[in-house]
mmCIF file of C-alpha atoms in Angstrom:
data_model
loop_
_atom_site.group_PDB
_atom_site.id
_atom_site.type_symbol
_atom_site.label_atom_id
_atom_site.label_comp_id
_atom_site.label_asym_id
_atom_site.label_seq_id
_atom_site.Cartn_x
_atom_site.Cartn_y
_atom_site.Cartn_z
ATOM 1 C CA UNK A 235 -19.610 -29.168 -18.267
ATOM 2 C CA UNK A 236 -18.538 -25.622 -17.371
ATOM 3 C CA UNK A 237 -15.113 -25.370 -15.672
ATOM 4 C CA UNK A 238 -15.495 -24.540 -12.075
ATOM 5 C CA UNK A 239 -13.070 -21.870 -12.366
ATOM 6 C CA UNK A 240 -15.273 -20.115 -15.441
ATOM 7 C CA UNK A 241 -17.974 -18.228 -15.486
ATOM 8 C CA UNK A 242 -18.625 -20.087 -19.082
ATOM 9 C CA UNK A 243 -20.463 -16.460 -20.512
ATOM 10 C CA UNK A 244 -19.332 -14.937 -23.230
ATOM 11 C CA UNK A 245 -19.414 -11.371 -21.563
ATOM 12 C CA UNK A 246 -16.816 -9.093 -21.350
ATOM 13 C CA UNK A 247 -17.467 -8.381 -17.806
ATOM 14 C CA UNK A 248 -17.367 -12.387 -17.123
ATOM 15 C CA UNK A 249 -14.104 -12.654 -19.032
ATOM 16 C CA UNK A 250 -12.539 -10.297 -16.679
ATOM 17 C CA UNK A 251 -13.752 -11.750 -13.801
ATOM 18 C CA UNK A 252 -12.241 -15.428 -15.151
ATOM 19 C CA UNK A 253 -8.753 -13.578 -15.612
ATOM 20 C CA UNK A 254 -9.090 -11.753 -12.037
ATOM 21 C CA UNK A 255 -11.712 -12.932 -9.720
ATOM 22 C CA UNK A 256 -9.402 -14.761 -7.431
ATOM 23 C CA UNK A 257 -8.461 -13.550 -4.053
ATOM 24 C CA UNK A 258 -5.635 -11.474 -4.035
ATOM 25 C CA UNK A 259 -5.247 -11.018 -7.797
ATOM 26 C CA UNK A 260 -6.644 -7.569 -7.859
ATOM 27 C CA UNK A 261 -4.038 -6.444 -4.880
ATOM 28 C CA UNK A 262 -1.267 -8.072 -6.547
ATOM 29 C CA UNK A 263 -2.367 -5.762 -9.816
ATOM 30 C CA UNK A 264 -2.226 -3.181 -7.448
ATOM 31 C CA UNK A 265 0.840 -3.227 -6.164
ATOM 32 C CA UNK A 266 2.483 -3.392 -9.789
ATOM 33 C CA UNK A 267 0.425 -0.326 -10.639
ATOM 34 C CA UNK A 268 3.390 1.086 -8.211
ATOM 35 C CA UNK A 269 6.067 -0.138 -10.528
ATOM 36 C CA UNK A 270 7.903 -3.232 -11.093
ATOM 37 C CA UNK A 271 8.521 -5.384 -7.772
ATOM 38 C CA UNK A 272 10.471 -8.197 -7.042
ATOM 39 C CA UNK A 273 8.711 -11.399 -5.777
ATOM 40 C CA UNK A 274 10.219 -10.785 -2.389
ATOM 41 C CA UNK A 275 8.448 -7.395 -2.483
ATOM 42 C CA UNK A 276 5.421 -8.912 -3.445
ATOM 43 C CA UNK A 277 5.540 -11.018 -0.330
ATOM 44 C CA UNK A 278 6.301 -8.362 1.863
ATOM 45 C CA UNK A 279 3.255 -6.223 0.940
ATOM 46 C CA UNK A 280 1.131 -9.257 0.911
ATOM 47 C CA UNK A 281 2.244 -11.444 3.777
ATOM 48 C CA UNK A 282 -1.288 -13.132 4.403
ATOM 49 C CA UNK A 283 -1.173 -14.340 0.543
ATOM 50 C CA UNK A 284 2.132 -16.982 1.174
ATOM 51 C CA UNK A 285 4.700 -17.793 -1.525
ATOM 52 C CA UNK A 286 2.999 -20.694 -2.602
ATOM 53 C CA UNK A 287 -0.501 -18.979 -3.854
ATOM 54 C CA UNK A 288 1.279 -15.790 -4.780
ATOM 55 C CA UNK A 289 3.570 -18.125 -7.077
ATOM 56 C CA UNK A 290 -0.065 -19.473 -8.500
ATOM 57 C CA UNK A 291 -1.315 -16.291 -8.809
ATOM 58 C CA UNK A 292 1.919 -14.780 -10.973
ATOM 59 C CA UNK A 293 1.610 -17.551 -13.008
ATOM 60 C CA UNK A 294 -2.283 -16.726 -14.006
ATOM 61 C CA UNK A 295 -1.673 -13.248 -14.435
ATOM 62 C CA UNK A 296 1.783 -13.746 -16.928
ATOM 63 C CA UNK A 297 -0.779 -16.610 -18.929
ATOM 64 C CA UNK A 298 -3.523 -14.073 -19.114
ATOM 65 C CA UNK A 299 -0.715 -11.742 -20.590
ATOM 66 C CA UNK A 300 -1.313 -9.539 -17.529
ATOM 67 C CA UNK A 301 1.877 -9.768 -16.124
ATOM 68 C CA UNK A 302 5.187 -10.342 -17.223
ATOM 69 C CA UNK A 303 8.716 -11.646 -15.816
ATOM 70 C CA UNK A 304 12.135 -8.811 -16.550
ATOM 71 C CA UNK A 305 15.068 -7.663 -15.292
ATOM 72 C CA UNK A 306 16.044 -4.127 -14.122
ATOM 73 C CA UNK A 307 18.942 -2.644 -15.823
ATOM 74 C CA UNK A 308 22.396 -2.012 -13.972
ATOM 75 C CA UNK A 309 23.271 -1.415 -11.245
ATOM 76 C CA UNK A 310 20.149 -3.117 -10.001
ATOM 77 C CA UNK A 311 19.813 -6.019 -11.986
ATOM 78 C CA UNK A 312 17.599 -8.006 -10.431
ATOM 79 C CA UNK A 313 14.654 -10.090 -11.476
ATOM 80 C CA UNK A 314 11.142 -8.627 -11.074
ATOM 81 C CA UNK A 315 7.304 -8.519 -12.156
ATOM 82 C CA UNK A 316 5.785 -6.278 -14.271
ATOM 83 C CA UNK A 317 2.547 -5.111 -15.950
ATOM 84 C CA UNK A 318 2.814 -5.305 -19.811
ATOM 85 C CA UNK A 319 0.903 -3.152 -21.855
ATOM 86 C CA UNK A 320 -2.283 -5.163 -20.989
ATOM 87 C CA UNK A 321 -2.153 -4.877 -17.632
ATOM 88 C CA UNK A 322 -1.775 -0.996 -18.049
ATOM 89 C CA UNK A 323 -5.307 -1.043 -19.172
ATOM 90 C CA UNK A 324 -6.214 -1.975 -15.534
ATOM 91 C CA UNK A 325 -5.197 1.045 -14.440
ATOM 92 C CA UNK A 326 -8.125 3.217 -14.743
ATOM 93 C CA UNK A 327 -10.674 0.674 -13.710
ATOM 94 C CA UNK A 328 -8.748 -0.033 -10.181
ATOM 95 C CA UNK A 329 -7.748 3.386 -9.929
ATOM 96 C CA UNK A 330 -11.680 4.458 -9.924
ATOM 97 C CA UNK A 331 -12.420 1.236 -7.838
ATOM 98 C CA UNK A 332 -9.702 2.808 -5.276
ATOM 99 C CA UNK A 333 -11.446 6.338 -5.129
ATOM 100 C CA UNK A 334 -14.961 4.866 -4.510
ATOM 101 C CA UNK A 335 -13.115 2.979 -1.421
ATOM 102 C CA UNK A 336 -11.838 6.364 0.252
ATOM 103 C CA UNK A 337 -14.941 6.860 0.986
ATOM 104 C CA UNK A 338 -16.210 4.006 2.982
ATOM 105 C CA UNK A 339 -16.013 3.806 6.574
ATOM 106 C CA UNK A 340 -13.780 1.294 8.177
ATOM 107 C CA UNK A 341 -15.290 -1.913 9.177
ATOM 108 C CA UNK A 342 -13.786 -2.506 13.219
ATOM 109 C CA UNK A 343 -12.210 -5.443 11.818
ATOM 110 C CA UNK A 344 -9.797 -3.429 9.642
ATOM 111 C CA UNK A 345 -6.645 -2.532 11.313
ATOM 112 C CA UNK A 346 -5.808 1.164 10.868
ATOM 113 C CA UNK A 347 -1.888 0.526 11.198
ATOM 114 C CA UNK A 348 -2.481 -1.372 7.860
ATOM 115 C CA UNK A 349 -2.781 2.000 6.276
ATOM 116 C CA UNK A 350 -0.530 3.039 3.287
ATOM 117 C CA UNK A 351 -0.434 6.395 2.138
ATOM 118 C CA UNK A 352 1.149 5.616 -1.622
ATOM 119 C CA UNK A 353 -1.846 3.609 -2.299
ATOM 120 C CA UNK A 354 -4.118 6.710 -1.272
ATOM 121 C CA UNK A 355 -1.792 8.584 -3.498
ATOM 122 C CA UNK A 356 -2.181 5.996 -6.005
ATOM 123 C CA UNK A 357 -5.600 6.368 -5.742
ATOM 124 C CA UNK A 358 -5.754 10.318 -6.124
ATOM 125 C CA UNK A 359 -2.763 10.933 -8.717
ATOM 126 C CA UNK A 360 -3.932 8.958 -10.974
ATOM 127 C CA UNK A 361 -6.727 10.914 -12.146
ATOM 128 C CA UNK A 362 -5.450 14.093 -11.504
ATOM 129 C CA UNK A 363 -7.055 16.039 -14.999
ATOM 130 C CA UNK A 364 -4.828 16.035 -17.969
ATOM 131 C CA UNK A 365 -5.698 20.147 -18.353
ATOM 132 C CA UNK A 366 -3.982 20.690 -14.624
ATOM 133 C CA UNK A 367 -0.750 18.673 -16.219
ATOM 134 C CA UNK A 368 -0.474 20.602 -18.917
ATOM 135 C CA UNK A 369 3.600 21.571 -19.537
ATOM 136 C CA UNK A 370 4.413 20.026 -16.255
ATOM 137 C CA UNK A 371 7.433 17.663 -16.330
ATOM 138 C CA UNK A 372 8.156 17.097 -12.047
ATOM 139 C CA UNK A 373 8.972 14.372 -9.543
ATOM 140 C CA UNK A 374 7.957 14.632 -5.907
ATOM 141 C CA UNK A 375 9.420 12.428 -3.742
ATOM 142 C CA UNK A 376 7.478 11.681 -0.528
ATOM 143 C CA UNK A 377 8.815 10.278 3.047
ATOM 144 C CA UNK A 378 5.594 9.808 5.048
ATOM 145 C CA UNK A 379 5.816 8.151 8.245
ATOM 146 C CA UNK A 380 7.681 5.343 7.269
ATOM 147 C CA UNK A 381 6.746 5.244 3.443
ATOM 148 C CA UNK A 382 8.919 6.906 1.182
ATOM 149 C CA UNK A 383 7.328 6.537 -2.496
ATOM 150 C CA UNK A 384 7.860 9.403 -5.595
ATOM 151 C CA UNK A 385 5.102 11.158 -7.912
ATOM 152 C CA UNK A 386 6.196 11.648 -11.568
ATOM 153 C CA UNK A 387 4.518 14.598 -13.933
ATOM 154 C CA UNK A 388 4.860 13.530 -17.821
ATOM 155 C CA UNK A 389 3.383 13.282 -20.762
ATOM 156 C CA UNK A 390 -0.110 14.864 -18.926
ATOM 157 C CA UNK A 391 -0.053 11.886 -16.753
ATOM 158 C CA UNK A 392 0.762 11.842 -12.940
ATOM 159 C CA UNK A 393 1.978 8.303 -11.314
ATOM 160 C CA UNK A 394 2.788 7.024 -8.032
ATOM 161 C CA UNK A 395 5.619 5.223 -7.890
ATOM 162 C CA UNK A 396 7.321 3.075 -4.965
ATOM 163 C CA UNK A 397 10.918 4.013 -3.543
ATOM 164 C CA UNK A 398 13.081 6.852 -3.218
ATOM 165 C CA UNK A 399 12.833 8.979 -7.268
ATOM 166 C CA UNK A 400 15.145 7.591 -9.750
ATOM 167 C CA UNK A 401 16.626 10.642 -10.575
ATOM 168 C CA UNK A 402 17.085 14.239 -8.812
ATOM 169 C CA UNK A 403 13.203 15.140 -7.719
ATOM 170 C CA UNK A 404 12.302 18.525 -7.734
ATOM 171 C CA UNK A 405 10.576 18.235 -4.124
ATOM 172 C CA UNK A 406 11.533 16.163 -1.204
ATOM 173 C CA UNK A 407 9.507 16.291 1.702
ATOM 174 C CA UNK A 408 8.726 14.478 4.915
ATOM 175 C CA UNK A 409 5.760 14.486 7.254
ATOM 176 C CA UNK A 410 3.887 12.579 9.635
ATOM 177 C CA UNK A 411 0.770 10.114 8.251
ATOM 178 C CA UNK A 412 -1.784 12.026 9.576
ATOM 179 C CA UNK A 413 -0.153 15.511 7.982
ATOM 180 C CA UNK A 414 -0.347 13.849 4.614
ATOM 181 C CA UNK A 415 -3.866 12.989 4.979
ATOM 182 C CA UNK A 416 -4.676 16.378 5.921
ATOM 183 C CA UNK A 417 -2.952 17.590 2.733
ATOM 184 C CA UNK A 418 -4.510 15.709 0.456
ATOM 185 C CA UNK A 419 -8.396 15.818 1.937
ATOM 186 C CA UNK A 420 -8.174 19.248 2.843
ATOM 187 C CA UNK A 421 -7.863 19.740 6.540
ATOM 188 C CA UNK A 422 -4.799 21.856 6.409
ATOM 189 C CA UNK A 423 -2.540 23.445 3.480
ATOM 190 C CA UNK A 424 0.032 23.159 2.370
ATOM 191 C CA UNK A 425 2.045 26.702 3.386
ATOM 192 C CA UNK A 426 0.415 26.342 7.000
ATOM 193 C CA UNK A 427 1.955 22.732 7.921
ATOM 194 C CA UNK A 428 5.291 24.330 6.671
ATOM 195 C CA UNK A 429 5.384 27.278 8.892
ATOM 196 C CA UNK A 430 4.016 25.195 11.465
ATOM 197 C CA UNK A 431 6.722 22.399 11.382
ATOM 198 C CA UNK A 432 4.913 19.266 10.282
ATOM 199 C CA UNK A 433 5.874 19.454 6.796
ATOM 200 C CA UNK A 434 9.499 19.627 6.383
ATOM 201 C CA UNK A 435 11.074 20.340 2.808
ATOM 202 C CA UNK A 436 14.479 19.630 2.338
ATOM 203 C CA UNK A 437 14.249 20.185 -1.555
ATOM 204 C CA UNK A 438 12.205 22.344 -3.575
ATOM 205 C CA UNK A 439 10.555 25.880 -2.997
ATOM 206 C CA UNK A 440 7.268 27.418 -1.774
ATOM 207 C CA UNK A 441 5.861 27.323 -5.403
ATOM 208 C CA UNK A 442 6.674 23.524 -6.380
ATOM 209 C CA UNK A 443 5.108 22.498 -2.630
ATOM 210 C CA UNK A 444 1.952 24.043 -2.906
ATOM 211 C CA UNK A 445 1.650 22.994 -6.618
ATOM 212 C CA UNK A 446 2.200 19.060 -5.732
ATOM 213 C CA UNK A 447 -0.209 19.145 -2.662
ATOM 214 C CA UNK A 448 -2.706 21.419 -4.786
ATOM 215 C CA UNK A 449 -2.587 18.681 -7.555
ATOM 216 C CA UNK A 450 -2.886 15.584 -5.134
ATOM 217 C CA UNK A 451 -5.470 17.350 -2.971
ATOM 218 C CA UNK A 452 -9.081 15.808 -3.145
ATOM 219 C CA UNK A 453 -11.867 17.428 -0.718
ATOM 220 C CA UNK A 454 -14.416 15.175 -1.936
ATOM 221 C CA UNK A 455 -13.320 12.358 0.147
ATOM 222 C CA UNK A 456 -14.761 12.380 3.891
ATOM 223 C CA UNK A 457 -11.269 13.220 5.724
ATOM 224 C CA UNK A 458 -12.875 12.178 8.898
ATOM 225 C CA UNK A 459 -12.778 8.761 7.838
ATOM 226 C CA UNK A 460 -8.857 8.058 8.940
ATOM 227 C CA UNK A 461 -9.136 10.080 11.774
ATOM 228 C CA UNK A 462 -8.161 7.212 13.453
ATOM 229 C CA UNK A 463 -4.821 6.526 12.283
#
């Protein structure tokens, strides 16, 4: 008899869904794509999941070799969950799924206030063409609305991470959510946003600002979808 928790098929897609198909599992992995997280961080990011179900999902992901527990080095020294190398293999397919979802109009049941620009940045920055990143090693710290996240460029990759930059960044900006969305979806240029005061630059010159938003811009996405924010 087939276990009700498995599709019982020797198919790569079915086997993947045996591990990832339960509700909330993809979103836990999504949060860990932004970097290691404490249990409390995951509870705060997924409040309707609940601690008990979160514990169960994390245990399943650990058993599957997707997630592991570790301790951050001093001075933090706190226990966190992070993706294993196998878990990191989910970055490309999940980001592709995120990019597909960027173009979907929100349904009436979705609250625009739940918009998180770090997740939008994740869906864009992770797929920047490698040839645009050759020779670049920079960190951009972004304060957008109530969020703070940073974007790291190194070794031909551009990754979005939670929280402030771990070292001195090359760029620090502050803006509203609406301004950020206009900048990355082609609604306005960085130089114009700086001149109007909509984009404040605390660290970094015009060249770095323009380069950062040129790399993160995605004019293929229909910006008006987000005008309700």
